[in-house]
mmCIF file of C-alpha atoms in Angstrom:
data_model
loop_
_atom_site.group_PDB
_atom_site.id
_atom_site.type_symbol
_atom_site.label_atom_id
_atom_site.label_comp_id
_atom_site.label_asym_id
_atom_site.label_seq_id
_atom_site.Cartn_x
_atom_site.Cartn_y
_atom_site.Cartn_z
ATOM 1 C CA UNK A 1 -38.749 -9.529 -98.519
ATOM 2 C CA UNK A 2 -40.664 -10.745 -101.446
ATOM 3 C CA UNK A 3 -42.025 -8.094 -103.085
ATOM 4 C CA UNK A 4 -43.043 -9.757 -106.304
ATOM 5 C CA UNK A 5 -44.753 -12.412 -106.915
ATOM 6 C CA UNK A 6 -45.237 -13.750 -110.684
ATOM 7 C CA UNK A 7 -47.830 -16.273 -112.172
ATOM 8 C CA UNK A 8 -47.292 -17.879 -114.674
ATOM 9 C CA UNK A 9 -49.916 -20.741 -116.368
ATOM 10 C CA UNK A 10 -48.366 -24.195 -116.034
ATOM 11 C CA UNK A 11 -49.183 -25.739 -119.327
ATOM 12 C CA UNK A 12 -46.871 -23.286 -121.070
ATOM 13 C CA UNK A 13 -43.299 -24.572 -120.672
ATOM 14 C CA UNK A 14 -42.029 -21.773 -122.667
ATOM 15 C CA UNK A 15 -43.657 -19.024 -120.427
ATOM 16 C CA UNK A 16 -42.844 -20.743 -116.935
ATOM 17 C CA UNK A 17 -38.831 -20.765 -118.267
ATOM 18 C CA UNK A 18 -39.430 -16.948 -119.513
ATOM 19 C CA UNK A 19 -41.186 -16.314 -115.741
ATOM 20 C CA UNK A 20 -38.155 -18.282 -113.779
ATOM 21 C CA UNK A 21 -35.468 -16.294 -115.726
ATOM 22 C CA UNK A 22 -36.802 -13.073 -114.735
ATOM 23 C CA UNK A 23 -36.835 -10.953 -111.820
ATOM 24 C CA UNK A 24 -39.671 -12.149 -109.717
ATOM 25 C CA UNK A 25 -38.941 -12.843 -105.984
ATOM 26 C CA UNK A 26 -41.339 -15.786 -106.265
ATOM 27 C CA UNK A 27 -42.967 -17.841 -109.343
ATOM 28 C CA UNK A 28 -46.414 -19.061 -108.741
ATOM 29 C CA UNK A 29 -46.425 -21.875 -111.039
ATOM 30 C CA UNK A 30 -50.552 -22.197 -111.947
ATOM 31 C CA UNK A 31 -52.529 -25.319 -112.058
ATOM 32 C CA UNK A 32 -55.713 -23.559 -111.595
ATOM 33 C CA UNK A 33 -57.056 -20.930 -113.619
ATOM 34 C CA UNK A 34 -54.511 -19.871 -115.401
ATOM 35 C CA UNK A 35 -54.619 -23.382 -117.491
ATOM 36 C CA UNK A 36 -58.523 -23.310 -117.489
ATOM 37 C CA UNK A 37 -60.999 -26.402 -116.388
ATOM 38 C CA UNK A 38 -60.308 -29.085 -118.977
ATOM 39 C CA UNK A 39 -58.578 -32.242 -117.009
ATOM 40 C CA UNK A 40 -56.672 -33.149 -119.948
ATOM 41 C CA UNK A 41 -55.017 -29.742 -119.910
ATOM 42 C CA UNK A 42 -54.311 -29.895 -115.997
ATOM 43 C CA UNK A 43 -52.932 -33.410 -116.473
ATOM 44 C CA UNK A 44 -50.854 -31.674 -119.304
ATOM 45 C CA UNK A 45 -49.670 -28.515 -116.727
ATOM 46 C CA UNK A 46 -48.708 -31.097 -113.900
ATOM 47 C CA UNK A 47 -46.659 -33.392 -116.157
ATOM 48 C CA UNK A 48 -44.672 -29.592 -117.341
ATOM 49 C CA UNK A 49 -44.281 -29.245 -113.593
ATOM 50 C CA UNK A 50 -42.655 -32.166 -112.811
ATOM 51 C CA UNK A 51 -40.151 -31.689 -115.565
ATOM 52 C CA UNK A 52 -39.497 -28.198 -114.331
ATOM 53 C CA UNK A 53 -39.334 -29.052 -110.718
ATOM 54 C CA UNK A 54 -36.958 -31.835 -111.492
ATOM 55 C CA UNK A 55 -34.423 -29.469 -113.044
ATOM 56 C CA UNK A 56 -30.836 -29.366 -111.712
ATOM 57 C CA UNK A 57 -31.403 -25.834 -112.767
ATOM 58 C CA UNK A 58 -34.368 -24.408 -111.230
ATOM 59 C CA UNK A 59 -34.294 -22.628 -108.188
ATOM 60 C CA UNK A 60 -37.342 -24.382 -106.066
ATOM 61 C CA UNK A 61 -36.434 -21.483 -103.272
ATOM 62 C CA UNK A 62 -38.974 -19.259 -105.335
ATOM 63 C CA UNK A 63 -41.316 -21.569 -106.670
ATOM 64 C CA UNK A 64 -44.781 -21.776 -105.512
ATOM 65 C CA UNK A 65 -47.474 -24.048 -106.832
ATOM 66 C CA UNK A 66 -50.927 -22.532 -107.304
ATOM 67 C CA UNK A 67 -53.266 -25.804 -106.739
ATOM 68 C CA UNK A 68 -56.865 -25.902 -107.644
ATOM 69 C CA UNK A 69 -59.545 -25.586 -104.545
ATOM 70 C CA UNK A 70 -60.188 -27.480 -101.846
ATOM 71 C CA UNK A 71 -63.393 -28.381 -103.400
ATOM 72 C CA UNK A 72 -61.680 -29.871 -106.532
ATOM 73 C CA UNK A 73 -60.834 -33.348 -107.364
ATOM 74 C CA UNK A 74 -57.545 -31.875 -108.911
ATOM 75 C CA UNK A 75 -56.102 -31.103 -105.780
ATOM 76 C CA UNK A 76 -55.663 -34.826 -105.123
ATOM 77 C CA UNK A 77 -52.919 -34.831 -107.777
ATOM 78 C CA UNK A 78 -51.676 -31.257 -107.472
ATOM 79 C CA UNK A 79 -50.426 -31.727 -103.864
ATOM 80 C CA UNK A 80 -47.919 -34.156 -104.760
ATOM 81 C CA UNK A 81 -46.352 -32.710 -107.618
ATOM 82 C CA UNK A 82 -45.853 -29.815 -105.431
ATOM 83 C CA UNK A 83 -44.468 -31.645 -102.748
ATOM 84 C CA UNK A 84 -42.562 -34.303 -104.701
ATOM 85 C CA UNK A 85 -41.066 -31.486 -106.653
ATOM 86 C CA UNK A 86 -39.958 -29.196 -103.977
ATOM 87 C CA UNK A 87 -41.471 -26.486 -104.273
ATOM 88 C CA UNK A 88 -41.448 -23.928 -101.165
ATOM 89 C CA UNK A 89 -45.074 -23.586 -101.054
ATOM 90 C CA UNK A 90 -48.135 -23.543 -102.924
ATOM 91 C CA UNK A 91 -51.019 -20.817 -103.119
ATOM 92 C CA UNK A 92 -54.403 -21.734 -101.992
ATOM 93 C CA UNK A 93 -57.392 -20.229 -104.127
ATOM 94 C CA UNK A 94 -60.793 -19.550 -102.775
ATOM 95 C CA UNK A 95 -59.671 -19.871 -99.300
ATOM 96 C CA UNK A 96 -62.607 -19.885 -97.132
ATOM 97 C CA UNK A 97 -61.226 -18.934 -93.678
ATOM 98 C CA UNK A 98 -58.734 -20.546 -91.255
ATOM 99 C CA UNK A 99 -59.985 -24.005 -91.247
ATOM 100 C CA UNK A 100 -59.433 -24.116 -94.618
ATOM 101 C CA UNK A 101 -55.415 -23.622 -94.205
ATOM 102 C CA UNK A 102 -55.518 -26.412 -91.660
ATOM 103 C CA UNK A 103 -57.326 -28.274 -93.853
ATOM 104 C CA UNK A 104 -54.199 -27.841 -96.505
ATOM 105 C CA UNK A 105 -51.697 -27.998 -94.168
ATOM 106 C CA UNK A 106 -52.881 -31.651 -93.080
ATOM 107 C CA UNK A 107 -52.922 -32.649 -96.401
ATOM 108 C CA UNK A 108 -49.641 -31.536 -97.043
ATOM 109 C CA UNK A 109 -48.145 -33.230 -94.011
ATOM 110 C CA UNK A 110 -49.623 -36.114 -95.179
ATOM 111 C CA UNK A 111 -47.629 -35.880 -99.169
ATOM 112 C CA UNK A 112 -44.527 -34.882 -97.207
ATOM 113 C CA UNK A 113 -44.489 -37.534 -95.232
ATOM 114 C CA UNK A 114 -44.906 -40.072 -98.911
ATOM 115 C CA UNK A 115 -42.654 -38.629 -100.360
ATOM 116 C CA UNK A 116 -39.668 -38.008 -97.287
ATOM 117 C CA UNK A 117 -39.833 -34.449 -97.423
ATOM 118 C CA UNK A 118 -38.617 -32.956 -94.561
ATOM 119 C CA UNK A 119 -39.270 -29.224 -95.402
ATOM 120 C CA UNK A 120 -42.625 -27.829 -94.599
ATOM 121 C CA UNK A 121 -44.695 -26.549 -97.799
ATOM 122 C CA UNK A 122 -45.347 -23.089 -96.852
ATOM 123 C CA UNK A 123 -48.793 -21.607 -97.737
ATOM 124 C CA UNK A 124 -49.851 -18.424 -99.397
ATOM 125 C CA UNK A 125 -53.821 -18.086 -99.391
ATOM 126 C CA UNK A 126 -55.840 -15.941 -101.725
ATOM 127 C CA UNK A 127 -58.855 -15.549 -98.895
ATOM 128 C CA UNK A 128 -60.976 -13.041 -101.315
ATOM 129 C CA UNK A 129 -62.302 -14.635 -104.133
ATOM 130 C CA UNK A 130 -65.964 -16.075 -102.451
ATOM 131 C CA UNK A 131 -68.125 -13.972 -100.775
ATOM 132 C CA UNK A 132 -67.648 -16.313 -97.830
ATOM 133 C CA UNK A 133 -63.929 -16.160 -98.099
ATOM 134 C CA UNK A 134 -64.386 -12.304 -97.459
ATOM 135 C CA UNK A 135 -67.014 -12.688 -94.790
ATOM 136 C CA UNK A 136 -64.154 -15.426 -92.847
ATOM 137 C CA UNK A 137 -60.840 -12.655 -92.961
ATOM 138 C CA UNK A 138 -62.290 -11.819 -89.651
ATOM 139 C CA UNK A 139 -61.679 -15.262 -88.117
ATOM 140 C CA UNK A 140 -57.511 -14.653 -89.028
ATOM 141 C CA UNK A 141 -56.650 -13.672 -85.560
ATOM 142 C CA UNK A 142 -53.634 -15.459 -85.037
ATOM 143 C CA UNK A 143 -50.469 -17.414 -86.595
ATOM 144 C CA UNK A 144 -50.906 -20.706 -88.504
ATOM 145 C CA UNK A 145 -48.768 -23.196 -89.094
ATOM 146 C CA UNK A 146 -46.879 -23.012 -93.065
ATOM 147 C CA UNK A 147 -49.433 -19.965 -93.652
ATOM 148 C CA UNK A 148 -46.721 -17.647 -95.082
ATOM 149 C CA UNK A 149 -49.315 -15.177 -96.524
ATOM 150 C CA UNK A 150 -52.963 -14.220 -97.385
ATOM 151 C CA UNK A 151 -53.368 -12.465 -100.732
ATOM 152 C CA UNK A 152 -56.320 -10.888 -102.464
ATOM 153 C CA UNK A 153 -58.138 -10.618 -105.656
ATOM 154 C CA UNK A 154 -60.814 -9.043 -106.650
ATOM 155 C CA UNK A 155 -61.610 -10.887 -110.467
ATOM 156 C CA UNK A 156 -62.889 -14.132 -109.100
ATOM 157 C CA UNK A 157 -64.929 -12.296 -106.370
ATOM 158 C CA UNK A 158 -66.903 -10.081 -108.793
ATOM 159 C CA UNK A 159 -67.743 -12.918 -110.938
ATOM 160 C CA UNK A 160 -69.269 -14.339 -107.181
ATOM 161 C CA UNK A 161 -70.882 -11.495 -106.739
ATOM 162 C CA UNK A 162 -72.313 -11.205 -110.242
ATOM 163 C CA UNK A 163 -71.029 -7.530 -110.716
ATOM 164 C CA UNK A 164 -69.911 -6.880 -114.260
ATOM 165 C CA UNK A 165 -67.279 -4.199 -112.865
ATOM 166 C CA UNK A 166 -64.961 -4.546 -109.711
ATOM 167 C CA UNK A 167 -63.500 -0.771 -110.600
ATOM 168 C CA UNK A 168 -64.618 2.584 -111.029
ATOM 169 C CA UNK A 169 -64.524 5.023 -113.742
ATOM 170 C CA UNK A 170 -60.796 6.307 -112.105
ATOM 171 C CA UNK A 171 -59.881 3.106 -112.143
ATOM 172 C CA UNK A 172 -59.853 2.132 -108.193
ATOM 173 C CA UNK A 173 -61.749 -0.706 -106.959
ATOM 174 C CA UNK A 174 -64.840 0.490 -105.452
ATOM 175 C CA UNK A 175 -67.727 -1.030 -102.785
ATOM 176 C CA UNK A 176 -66.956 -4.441 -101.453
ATOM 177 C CA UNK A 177 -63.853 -5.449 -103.991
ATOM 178 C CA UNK A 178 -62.198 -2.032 -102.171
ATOM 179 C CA UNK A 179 -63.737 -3.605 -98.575
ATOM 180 C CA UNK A 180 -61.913 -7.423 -99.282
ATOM 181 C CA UNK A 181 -58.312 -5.462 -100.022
ATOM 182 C CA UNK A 182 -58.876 -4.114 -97.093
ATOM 183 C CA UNK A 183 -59.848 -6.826 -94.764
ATOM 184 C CA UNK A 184 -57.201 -8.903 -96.655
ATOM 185 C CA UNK A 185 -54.675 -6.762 -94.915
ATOM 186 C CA UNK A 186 -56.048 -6.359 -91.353
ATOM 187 C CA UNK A 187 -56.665 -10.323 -91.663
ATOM 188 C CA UNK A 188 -52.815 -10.549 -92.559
ATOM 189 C CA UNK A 189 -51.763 -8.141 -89.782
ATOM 190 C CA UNK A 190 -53.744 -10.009 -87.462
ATOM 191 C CA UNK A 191 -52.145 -13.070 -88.488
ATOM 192 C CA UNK A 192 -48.538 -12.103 -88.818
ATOM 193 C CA UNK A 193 -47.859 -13.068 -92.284
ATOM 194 C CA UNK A 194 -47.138 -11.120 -95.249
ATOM 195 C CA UNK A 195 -50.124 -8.960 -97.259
ATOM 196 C CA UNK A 196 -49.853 -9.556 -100.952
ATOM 197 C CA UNK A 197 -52.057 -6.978 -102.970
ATOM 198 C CA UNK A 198 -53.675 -8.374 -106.137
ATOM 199 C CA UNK A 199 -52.918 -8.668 -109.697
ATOM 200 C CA UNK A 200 -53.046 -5.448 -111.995
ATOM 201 C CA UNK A 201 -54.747 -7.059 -115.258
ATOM 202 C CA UNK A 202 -53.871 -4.328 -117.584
ATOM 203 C CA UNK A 203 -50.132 -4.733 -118.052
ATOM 204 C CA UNK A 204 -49.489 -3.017 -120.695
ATOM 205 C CA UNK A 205 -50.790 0.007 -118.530
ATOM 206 C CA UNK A 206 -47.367 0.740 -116.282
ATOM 207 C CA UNK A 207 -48.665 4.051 -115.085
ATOM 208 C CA UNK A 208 -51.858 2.158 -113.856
ATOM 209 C CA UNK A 209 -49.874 -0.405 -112.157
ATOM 210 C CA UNK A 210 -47.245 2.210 -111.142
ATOM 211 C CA UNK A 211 -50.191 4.272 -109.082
ATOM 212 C CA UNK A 212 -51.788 1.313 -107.508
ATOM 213 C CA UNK A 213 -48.904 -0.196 -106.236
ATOM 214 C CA UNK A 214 -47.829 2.818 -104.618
ATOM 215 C CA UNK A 215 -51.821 3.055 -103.457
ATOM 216 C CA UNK A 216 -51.581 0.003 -101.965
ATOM 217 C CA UNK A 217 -48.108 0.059 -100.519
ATOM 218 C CA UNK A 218 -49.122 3.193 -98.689
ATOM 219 C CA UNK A 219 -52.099 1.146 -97.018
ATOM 220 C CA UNK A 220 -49.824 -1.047 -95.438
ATOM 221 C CA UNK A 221 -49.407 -4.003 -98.165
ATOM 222 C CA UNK A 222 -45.580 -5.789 -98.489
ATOM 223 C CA UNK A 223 -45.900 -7.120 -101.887
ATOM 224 C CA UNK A 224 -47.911 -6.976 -105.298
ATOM 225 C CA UNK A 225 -48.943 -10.248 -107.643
ATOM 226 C CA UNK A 226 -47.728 -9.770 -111.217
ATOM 227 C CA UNK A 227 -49.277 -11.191 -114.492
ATOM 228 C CA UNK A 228 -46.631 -9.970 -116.782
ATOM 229 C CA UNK A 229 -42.377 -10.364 -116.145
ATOM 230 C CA UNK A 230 -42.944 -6.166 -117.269
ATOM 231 C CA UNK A 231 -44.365 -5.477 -114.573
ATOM 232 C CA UNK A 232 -41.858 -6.593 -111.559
ATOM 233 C CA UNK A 233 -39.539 -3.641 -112.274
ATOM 234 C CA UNK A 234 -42.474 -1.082 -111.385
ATOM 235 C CA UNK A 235 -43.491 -3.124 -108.583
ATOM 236 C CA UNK A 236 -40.361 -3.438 -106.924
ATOM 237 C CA UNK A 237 -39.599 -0.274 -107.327
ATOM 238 C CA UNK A 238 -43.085 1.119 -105.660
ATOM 239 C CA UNK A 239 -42.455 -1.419 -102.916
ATOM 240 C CA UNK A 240 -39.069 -0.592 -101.936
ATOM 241 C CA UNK A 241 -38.578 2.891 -99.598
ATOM 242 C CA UNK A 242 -37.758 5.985 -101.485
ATOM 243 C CA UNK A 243 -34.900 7.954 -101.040
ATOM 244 C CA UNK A 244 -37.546 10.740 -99.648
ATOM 245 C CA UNK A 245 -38.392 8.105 -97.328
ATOM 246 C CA UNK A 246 -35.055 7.471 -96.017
ATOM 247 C CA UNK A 247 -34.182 10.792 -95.463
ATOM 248 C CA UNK A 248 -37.158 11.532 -93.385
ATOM 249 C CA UNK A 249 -37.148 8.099 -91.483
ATOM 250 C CA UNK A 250 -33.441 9.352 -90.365
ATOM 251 C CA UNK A 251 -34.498 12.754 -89.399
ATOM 252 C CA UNK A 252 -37.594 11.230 -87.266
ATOM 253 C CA UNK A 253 -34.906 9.013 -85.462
ATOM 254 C CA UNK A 254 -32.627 12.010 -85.011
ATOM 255 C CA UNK A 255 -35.345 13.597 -83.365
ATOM 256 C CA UNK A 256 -35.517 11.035 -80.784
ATOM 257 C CA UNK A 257 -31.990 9.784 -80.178
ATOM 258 C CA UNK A 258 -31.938 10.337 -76.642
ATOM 259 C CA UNK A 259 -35.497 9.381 -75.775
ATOM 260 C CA UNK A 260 -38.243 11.650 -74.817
ATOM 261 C CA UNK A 261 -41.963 12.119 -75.945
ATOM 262 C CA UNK A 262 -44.034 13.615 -78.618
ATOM 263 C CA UNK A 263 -42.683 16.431 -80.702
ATOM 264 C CA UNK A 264 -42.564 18.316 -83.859
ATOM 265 C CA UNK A 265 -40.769 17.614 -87.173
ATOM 266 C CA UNK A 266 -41.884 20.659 -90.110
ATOM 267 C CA UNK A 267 -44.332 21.482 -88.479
ATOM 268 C CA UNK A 268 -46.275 18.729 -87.472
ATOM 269 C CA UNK A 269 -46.563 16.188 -84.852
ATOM 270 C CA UNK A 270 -44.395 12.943 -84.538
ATOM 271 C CA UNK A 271 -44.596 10.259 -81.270
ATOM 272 C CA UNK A 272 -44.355 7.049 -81.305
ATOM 273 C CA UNK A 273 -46.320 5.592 -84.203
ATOM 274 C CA UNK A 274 -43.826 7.431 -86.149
ATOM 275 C CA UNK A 275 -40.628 5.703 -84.976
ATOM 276 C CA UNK A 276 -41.850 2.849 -85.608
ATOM 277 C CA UNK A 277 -42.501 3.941 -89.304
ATOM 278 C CA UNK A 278 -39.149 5.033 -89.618
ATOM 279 C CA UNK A 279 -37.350 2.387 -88.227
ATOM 280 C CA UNK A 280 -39.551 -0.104 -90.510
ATOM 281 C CA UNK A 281 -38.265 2.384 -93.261
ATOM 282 C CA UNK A 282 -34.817 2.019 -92.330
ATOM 283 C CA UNK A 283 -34.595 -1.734 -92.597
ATOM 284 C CA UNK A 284 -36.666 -2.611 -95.397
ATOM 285 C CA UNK A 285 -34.113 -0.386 -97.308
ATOM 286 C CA UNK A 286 -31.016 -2.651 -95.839
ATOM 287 C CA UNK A 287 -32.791 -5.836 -96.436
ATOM 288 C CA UNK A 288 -33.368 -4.409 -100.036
ATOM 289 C CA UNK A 289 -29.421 -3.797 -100.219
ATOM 290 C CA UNK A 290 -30.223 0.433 -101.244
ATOM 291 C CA UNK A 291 -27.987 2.726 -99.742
ATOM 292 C CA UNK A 292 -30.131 3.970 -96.227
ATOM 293 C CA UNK A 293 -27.968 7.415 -96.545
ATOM 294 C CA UNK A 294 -29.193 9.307 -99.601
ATOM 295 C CA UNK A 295 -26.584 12.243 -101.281
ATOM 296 C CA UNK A 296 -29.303 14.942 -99.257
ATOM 297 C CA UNK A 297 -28.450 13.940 -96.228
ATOM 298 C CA UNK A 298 -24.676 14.178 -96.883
ATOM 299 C CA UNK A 299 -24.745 17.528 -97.233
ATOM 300 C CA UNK A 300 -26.298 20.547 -94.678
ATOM 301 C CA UNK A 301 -29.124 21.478 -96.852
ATOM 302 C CA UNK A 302 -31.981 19.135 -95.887
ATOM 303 C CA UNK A 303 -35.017 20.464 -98.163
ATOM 304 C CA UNK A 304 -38.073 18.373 -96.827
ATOM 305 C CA UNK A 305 -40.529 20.984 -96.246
ATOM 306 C CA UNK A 306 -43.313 18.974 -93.958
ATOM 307 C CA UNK A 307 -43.524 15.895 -92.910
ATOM 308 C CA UNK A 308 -44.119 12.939 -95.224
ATOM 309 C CA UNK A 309 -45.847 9.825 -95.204
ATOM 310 C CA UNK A 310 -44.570 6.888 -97.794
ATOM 311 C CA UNK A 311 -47.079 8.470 -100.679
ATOM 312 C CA UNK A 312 -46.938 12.027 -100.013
ATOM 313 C CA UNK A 313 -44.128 13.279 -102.171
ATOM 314 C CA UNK A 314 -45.831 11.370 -105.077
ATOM 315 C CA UNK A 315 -42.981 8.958 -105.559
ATOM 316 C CA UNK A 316 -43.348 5.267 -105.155
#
């Protein structure tokens, strides 16, 4: 599971080698924002790309290419560097609903097919930074080809929306930046593919980004965009099951080994829903190589007083 995912502006060649030496499960290499509008300075970013890409060195396996919008005339010469370069995928901004990833994928066909790649460019799209982009989640209802994930933001949406302040004074997002996170993630359900919550711009703040990611992991998201290589520790650490977590997902299976129906765990109901939780549980900690026995369970003194959801026990 990816569980972070790093950008890092492409016109920097010192950053993008600090970014792909550290931790992050994927690099999003950016030609959009993160190098601002001039051409001169995109032309500049793509050229750093190629070298990079072109490395014996690099490991393409996590690098994704964030191209500039469909609208753009940029995206003409992003594609191929992408493509040509080998990156796994590239991230789509302002995605405007499904059409738009078919849209991308077709053009991406097209490049692979130029240049004789026969790996598919996945694609990761950030569907929340138009107002129309929010108003289209709905119309993810199903798999698409290469579409790998749908991620949100909520920066590039307030500026849409001419707000001046996309959080409240406790720091959560509030009115319709709080309604696109969560659309973001039925849309993703819906369409199978990973949910990747949205940058925390203060990262110097690692409380801040500690509570939101385990916030947002407890609403169902699988990973968390990074701005910052400090912040992938916290992040992987909020999206990675608990040893809390463990222990109750094995006492929720224990409860059922042998079948049967709804019953009680400390005191409160578990069916179902629940096994499901804890089997989920159980094999995001393998896949994340933690030990799925913690030293509680080892011994006869089991001291989970009720029964806890991922954020109840106030860990991440």
């Amino acid at each position: 599971m990816k569980h972070t995912w790093l950008f890092v502006p492409a016109d920097d060649e010192a950053k993008v080698a600090k970014a792909l030496a550290s931790s992050a499960d994927a690099v999003i290499l950016d030609l959009e924002d993160g190098v601002g509008e001039a051409p001169e300075r995109k032309a500049g970013a793509r050229r750093i790309l190629t070298r990079v890409l072109g490395q014996d060195d690099t490991d393409r396996r996590r690098c994704y290419v964030r191209i500039n919008a469909l609208a753009s005339d940029e995206i003409t010469l992003d594609i191929p560097v992408a493509v040509a370069g080998g990156a796994t995928g590239v991230v789509l901004p302002k995605c405007e609903g499904p059409q738009d990833v078919v849209r991308l994928a077709k053009l991406l066909s097209e490049a692979e097919q130029r240049h004789g790649r026969s790996n598919a460019t996945l694609i990761v799209a950030i569907a929340t930074e138009t107002a129309r982009g929010v108003q289209l989640l709905p119309k993810f209802q199903h798999a698409l080809p290469r579409l790998e994930a749908l991620m949100w933001g909520a920066e590039d949406l307030c500026s849409d929306l001419r707000g001046t302040s996309n959080r409240g004074p406790d720091g959560a997002y509030v009115g319709p930046y709080a309604a696109a996170r969560d659309a973001c993630l039925l849309a993703a359900r819906a369409a199978g593919v990973l949910a990747i919550d949205a940058v925390y711009i203060a990262f110097r703040d690692t409380e801040g980004c500690k509570r939101e990611s385990q916030a947002h992991k407890s609403l169902g998201f699988d990973a968390k965009a990074a701005i910052h290589p400090s912040q992938l520790d916290v992040i992987r650490g909020c999206f990675r099951p608990t040893p809390a977590q463990i222990e109750w997902a094995h006492r929720v299976l224990d409860r059922f080994e042998g079948g049967g129906g709804a019953t009680t765990l400390d005191g409160s109901m578990i069916d179902t829903p629940h096994v499901k939780l804890a089997r989920r549980i159980l094999e995001e900690s393998q896949k994340a190589s933690q030990p799925d026995v913690p030293a509680a369970r080892q011994g006869s003194n089991r001291r989970i007083r009720h029964l806890r959801t991922p954020s109840e026990d106030g860990t991440c």
